[in-house]
């Protein structure tokens, strides 16, 4: 458990550093980082790992941190740019799915023996792909919308509130949608609920821990202006 927390904090630190570097290069830099995180999460999700008494996809940390990027884009560049980042992330996922399909379907060289392993690691069922795309679109768009609405309602105050509430609710949506579409009917309901709980615990730990990091980002952005 402590090792996982270390990985989460390390990932948040690296992502925050990327956002701070992005101040010099503009919002396109952040959108590129966000799209990369989405692609990595989709690839890493093919490995199921232990988290305490539950199991979660290995991509849960990277995907959970992607919400910090959209919140940062929303905060520093506006809601329209954050919406663009979601579109870019979705497009990246579609390209990844097609690219993986082509790679697996392409006849391997006779001497290459990794085809079966490659198909096992990267090949997802249509339900997993569909669940991933639908949950991504719904949850990420909600995160962008709700963050912006809280910011308007609080007149720009209480950064911690909009960062935490938008992420907690959007990750709840994401987890319920993904697990329901992907697993209900294929495994016992209690197992599906167990996977949901495991994912939510990790995602919510990230959403709570990332609050100091977005304050650090805002401090840097305001200071550099």
Tab-separated table of C-alpha atoms in Angstrom:
chain	number	residue	atom	x	y	z
A	1	UNK	CA	0.000	0.000	0.000
A	2	UNK	CA	2.783	2.450	0.923
A	3	UNK	CA	4.583	1.637	-2.310
A	4	UNK	CA	1.438	2.440	-4.307
A	5	UNK	CA	1.145	5.781	-2.487
A	6	UNK	CA	4.769	6.494	-3.394
A	7	UNK	CA	4.002	5.725	-7.043
A	8	UNK	CA	0.958	8.016	-6.944
A	9	UNK	CA	2.897	10.917	-5.425
A	10	UNK	CA	5.749	10.366	-7.876
A	11	UNK	CA	3.323	10.397	-10.804
A	12	UNK	CA	1.638	13.557	-9.501
A	13	UNK	CA	5.035	15.234	-9.129
A	14	UNK	CA	6.094	14.383	-12.686
A	15	UNK	CA	2.732	15.462	-14.105
A	16	UNK	CA	2.832	18.749	-12.189
A	17	UNK	CA	6.343	19.392	-13.487
A	18	UNK	CA	5.046	18.824	-17.027
A	19	UNK	CA	2.231	21.335	-16.452
A	20	UNK	CA	4.701	23.903	-15.107
A	21	UNK	CA	6.989	23.362	-18.106
A	22	UNK	CA	3.901	23.737	-20.294
A	23	UNK	CA	3.548	27.356	-19.163
A	24	UNK	CA	6.398	28.201	-21.512
A	25	UNK	CA	5.105	26.162	-24.448
A	26	UNK	CA	1.371	26.831	-24.275
A	27	UNK	CA	-1.795	24.791	-23.897
A	28	UNK	CA	-0.952	22.499	-26.835
A	29	UNK	CA	1.879	21.060	-24.740
A	30	UNK	CA	-0.561	20.162	-21.957
A	31	UNK	CA	-3.066	18.652	-24.384
A	32	UNK	CA	-0.263	16.476	-25.778
A	33	UNK	CA	0.683	15.309	-22.268
A	34	UNK	CA	-2.972	14.599	-21.507
A	35	UNK	CA	-3.436	12.555	-24.691
A	36	UNK	CA	-0.293	10.577	-23.864
A	37	UNK	CA	-1.667	9.779	-20.400
A	38	UNK	CA	-4.948	8.573	-21.901
A	39	UNK	CA	-3.123	6.303	-24.357
A	40	UNK	CA	-0.853	4.934	-21.611
A	41	UNK	CA	-3.846	4.251	-19.362
A	42	UNK	CA	-5.537	2.240	-22.113
A	43	UNK	CA	-2.413	0.134	-22.629
A	44	UNK	CA	-1.596	-0.344	-18.936
A	45	UNK	CA	-5.212	-1.328	-18.188
A	46	UNK	CA	-4.585	-4.715	-19.798
A	47	UNK	CA	-2.709	-5.759	-16.658
A	48	UNK	CA	-4.814	-6.409	-13.552
A	49	UNK	CA	-2.951	-5.812	-10.286
A	50	UNK	CA	-3.559	-6.253	-6.571
A	51	UNK	CA	-4.465	-3.277	-4.394
A	52	UNK	CA	-4.975	-4.469	-0.842
A	53	UNK	CA	-7.850	-6.978	-0.868
A	54	UNK	CA	-9.111	-5.805	-4.279
A	55	UNK	CA	-7.900	-5.846	-7.875
A	56	UNK	CA	-7.574	-2.851	-10.204
A	57	UNK	CA	-6.267	-2.203	-13.733
A	58	UNK	CA	-2.627	-1.100	-13.684
A	59	UNK	CA	-3.612	1.986	-15.683
A	60	UNK	CA	-5.727	3.366	-12.850
A	61	UNK	CA	-2.965	5.667	-11.547
A	62	UNK	CA	-2.133	7.188	-14.925
A	63	UNK	CA	-5.806	7.571	-15.818
A	64	UNK	CA	-6.648	9.106	-12.451
A	65	UNK	CA	-3.911	11.682	-12.914
A	66	UNK	CA	-5.254	12.639	-16.350
A	67	UNK	CA	-8.087	14.456	-14.551
A	68	UNK	CA	-5.496	16.731	-12.947
A	69	UNK	CA	-4.354	17.785	-16.416
A	70	UNK	CA	-7.867	18.701	-17.595
A	71	UNK	CA	-8.461	20.608	-14.363
A	72	UNK	CA	-5.195	22.501	-14.875
A	73	UNK	CA	-6.101	23.319	-18.481
A	74	UNK	CA	-9.554	24.433	-17.328
A	75	UNK	CA	-8.043	26.596	-14.596
A	76	UNK	CA	-5.284	28.283	-16.591
A	77	UNK	CA	-6.568	28.282	-20.183
A	78	UNK	CA	-10.359	28.055	-19.923
A	79	UNK	CA	-13.170	25.565	-20.413
A	80	UNK	CA	-12.978	25.544	-24.229
A	81	UNK	CA	-9.355	24.411	-24.183
A	82	UNK	CA	-10.227	21.740	-21.619
A	83	UNK	CA	-12.982	20.493	-23.934
A	84	UNK	CA	-10.450	20.355	-26.767
A	85	UNK	CA	-8.200	18.188	-24.611
A	86	UNK	CA	-11.022	15.673	-24.090
A	87	UNK	CA	-11.618	15.520	-27.850
A	88	UNK	CA	-7.879	15.009	-28.400
A	89	UNK	CA	-7.799	12.243	-25.799
A	90	UNK	CA	-10.786	10.508	-27.386
A	91	UNK	CA	-9.227	10.756	-30.852
A	92	UNK	CA	-5.980	9.339	-29.463
A	93	UNK	CA	-7.898	6.394	-28.017
A	94	UNK	CA	-9.594	5.668	-31.356
A	95	UNK	CA	-6.248	5.788	-33.167
A	96	UNK	CA	-4.738	3.489	-30.529
A	97	UNK	CA	-7.555	0.951	-30.900
A	98	UNK	CA	-7.198	0.903	-34.680
A	99	UNK	CA	-3.405	0.759	-34.503
A	100	UNK	CA	-3.492	-2.171	-32.089
A	101	UNK	CA	-5.983	-3.997	-34.328
A	102	UNK	CA	-3.732	-3.534	-37.377
A	103	UNK	CA	-0.641	-4.623	-35.443
A	104	UNK	CA	-2.281	-7.814	-34.190
A	105	UNK	CA	-3.950	-8.640	-37.526
A	106	UNK	CA	-0.770	-8.122	-39.583
A	107	UNK	CA	0.774	-11.507	-40.442
A	108	UNK	CA	3.945	-11.877	-38.352
A	109	UNK	CA	7.306	-12.891	-39.757
A	110	UNK	CA	7.838	-16.679	-39.621
A	111	UNK	CA	10.715	-16.366	-37.154
A	112	UNK	CA	8.878	-14.026	-34.757
A	113	UNK	CA	7.374	-15.899	-31.811
A	114	UNK	CA	5.678	-13.085	-29.917
A	115	UNK	CA	2.350	-12.940	-31.777
A	116	UNK	CA	0.322	-14.817	-29.190
A	117	UNK	CA	1.785	-12.832	-26.301
A	118	UNK	CA	1.174	-9.543	-28.128
A	119	UNK	CA	-2.447	-10.448	-28.848
A	120	UNK	CA	-2.953	-11.503	-25.233
A	121	UNK	CA	-1.488	-8.292	-23.803
A	122	UNK	CA	-2.955	-5.720	-26.194
A	123	UNK	CA	-6.032	-7.413	-27.587
A	124	UNK	CA	-9.177	-6.302	-25.741
A	125	UNK	CA	-12.712	-7.530	-26.293
A	126	UNK	CA	-15.201	-5.218	-27.983
A	127	UNK	CA	-16.973	-4.727	-24.643
A	128	UNK	CA	-13.802	-3.473	-22.968
A	129	UNK	CA	-13.115	-1.061	-25.834
A	130	UNK	CA	-16.714	0.187	-25.902
A	131	UNK	CA	-16.808	0.575	-22.125
A	132	UNK	CA	-13.552	2.513	-22.154
A	133	UNK	CA	-14.653	4.934	-24.884
A	134	UNK	CA	-18.122	5.600	-23.447
A	135	UNK	CA	-16.955	6.047	-19.855
A	136	UNK	CA	-14.128	8.304	-21.035
A	137	UNK	CA	-16.412	10.638	-22.987
A	138	UNK	CA	-19.028	10.920	-20.253
A	139	UNK	CA	-16.719	11.293	-17.254
A	140	UNK	CA	-14.141	13.611	-18.794
A	141	UNK	CA	-16.762	15.952	-20.260
A	142	UNK	CA	-18.549	16.023	-16.921
A	143	UNK	CA	-15.281	16.827	-15.151
A	144	UNK	CA	-14.658	19.797	-17.460
A	145	UNK	CA	-18.254	21.051	-17.209
A	146	UNK	CA	-18.642	20.658	-13.441
A	147	UNK	CA	-15.244	22.218	-12.698
A	148	UNK	CA	-16.212	25.269	-14.747
A	149	UNK	CA	-19.638	25.563	-13.109
A	150	UNK	CA	-18.172	25.418	-9.589
A	151	UNK	CA	-15.626	28.053	-10.567
A	152	UNK	CA	-18.400	30.348	-11.807
A	153	UNK	CA	-20.549	29.727	-8.717
A	154	UNK	CA	-17.700	30.442	-6.288
A	155	UNK	CA	-16.444	33.391	-8.384
A	156	UNK	CA	-13.026	31.809	-8.817
A	157	UNK	CA	-12.525	31.074	-5.115
A	158	UNK	CA	-11.964	27.699	-3.426
A	159	UNK	CA	-9.735	26.005	-5.975
A	160	UNK	CA	-9.614	22.908	-3.754
A	161	UNK	CA	-13.404	22.586	-3.918
A	162	UNK	CA	-13.768	22.570	-7.694
A	163	UNK	CA	-10.684	20.420	-8.165
A	164	UNK	CA	-11.865	17.785	-5.692
A	165	UNK	CA	-15.613	17.732	-6.377
A	166	UNK	CA	-15.316	17.657	-10.157
A	167	UNK	CA	-12.786	14.832	-10.017
A	168	UNK	CA	-14.578	12.749	-7.376
A	169	UNK	CA	-17.906	12.832	-9.211
A	170	UNK	CA	-16.446	12.277	-12.669
A	171	UNK	CA	-14.383	9.320	-11.499
A	172	UNK	CA	-17.458	7.821	-9.864
A	173	UNK	CA	-19.258	8.077	-13.217
A	174	UNK	CA	-16.280	6.647	-15.067
A	175	UNK	CA	-15.931	3.649	-12.771
A	176	UNK	CA	-19.631	2.746	-12.695
A	177	UNK	CA	-20.024	3.092	-16.467
A	178	UNK	CA	-16.855	1.200	-17.356
A	179	UNK	CA	-17.358	-1.720	-14.986
A	180	UNK	CA	-21.059	-2.035	-15.805
A	181	UNK	CA	-20.574	-2.106	-19.576
A	182	UNK	CA	-17.410	-4.206	-19.499
A	183	UNK	CA	-18.127	-6.819	-16.850
A	184	UNK	CA	-21.811	-7.202	-15.915
A	185	UNK	CA	-23.013	-10.513	-17.299
A	186	UNK	CA	-19.466	-11.816	-17.669
A	187	UNK	CA	-18.591	-12.163	-13.982
A	188	UNK	CA	-20.557	-12.399	-10.719
A	189	UNK	CA	-22.037	-9.093	-9.569
A	190	UNK	CA	-20.100	-9.156	-6.292
A	191	UNK	CA	-16.850	-9.358	-8.271
A	192	UNK	CA	-17.898	-6.410	-10.430
A	193	UNK	CA	-18.670	-4.388	-7.309
A	194	UNK	CA	-15.292	-5.363	-5.867
A	195	UNK	CA	-13.510	-4.080	-8.973
A	196	UNK	CA	-15.534	-0.846	-8.779
A	197	UNK	CA	-14.598	-0.295	-5.150
A	198	UNK	CA	-10.916	-0.952	-5.784
A	199	UNK	CA	-10.793	1.505	-8.677
A	200	UNK	CA	-12.703	4.170	-6.762
A	201	UNK	CA	-10.405	3.932	-3.750
A	202	UNK	CA	-7.296	4.476	-5.887
A	203	UNK	CA	-8.884	7.241	-7.975
A	204	UNK	CA	-10.216	9.080	-4.936
A	205	UNK	CA	-6.864	8.853	-3.169
A	206	UNK	CA	-5.337	10.505	-6.235
A	207	UNK	CA	-8.035	13.194	-6.377
A	208	UNK	CA	-7.408	14.120	-2.744
A	209	UNK	CA	-3.621	14.018	-3.009
A	210	UNK	CA	-3.521	16.115	-6.189
A	211	UNK	CA	-4.994	19.239	-4.528
A	212	UNK	CA	-1.648	20.597	-3.214
A	213	UNK	CA	-0.167	20.030	-6.663
A	214	UNK	CA	-2.752	22.165	-8.471
A	215	UNK	CA	-2.128	24.931	-5.902
A	216	UNK	CA	1.576	24.665	-6.702
A	217	UNK	CA	0.782	24.971	-10.402
A	218	UNK	CA	-1.387	28.042	-9.826
A	219	UNK	CA	1.331	29.666	-7.733
A	220	UNK	CA	3.822	29.195	-10.553
A	221	UNK	CA	1.426	30.389	-13.262
A	222	UNK	CA	0.468	33.517	-11.300
A	223	UNK	CA	4.083	34.259	-10.388
A	224	UNK	CA	5.285	33.890	-13.977
A	225	UNK	CA	2.596	36.280	-15.188
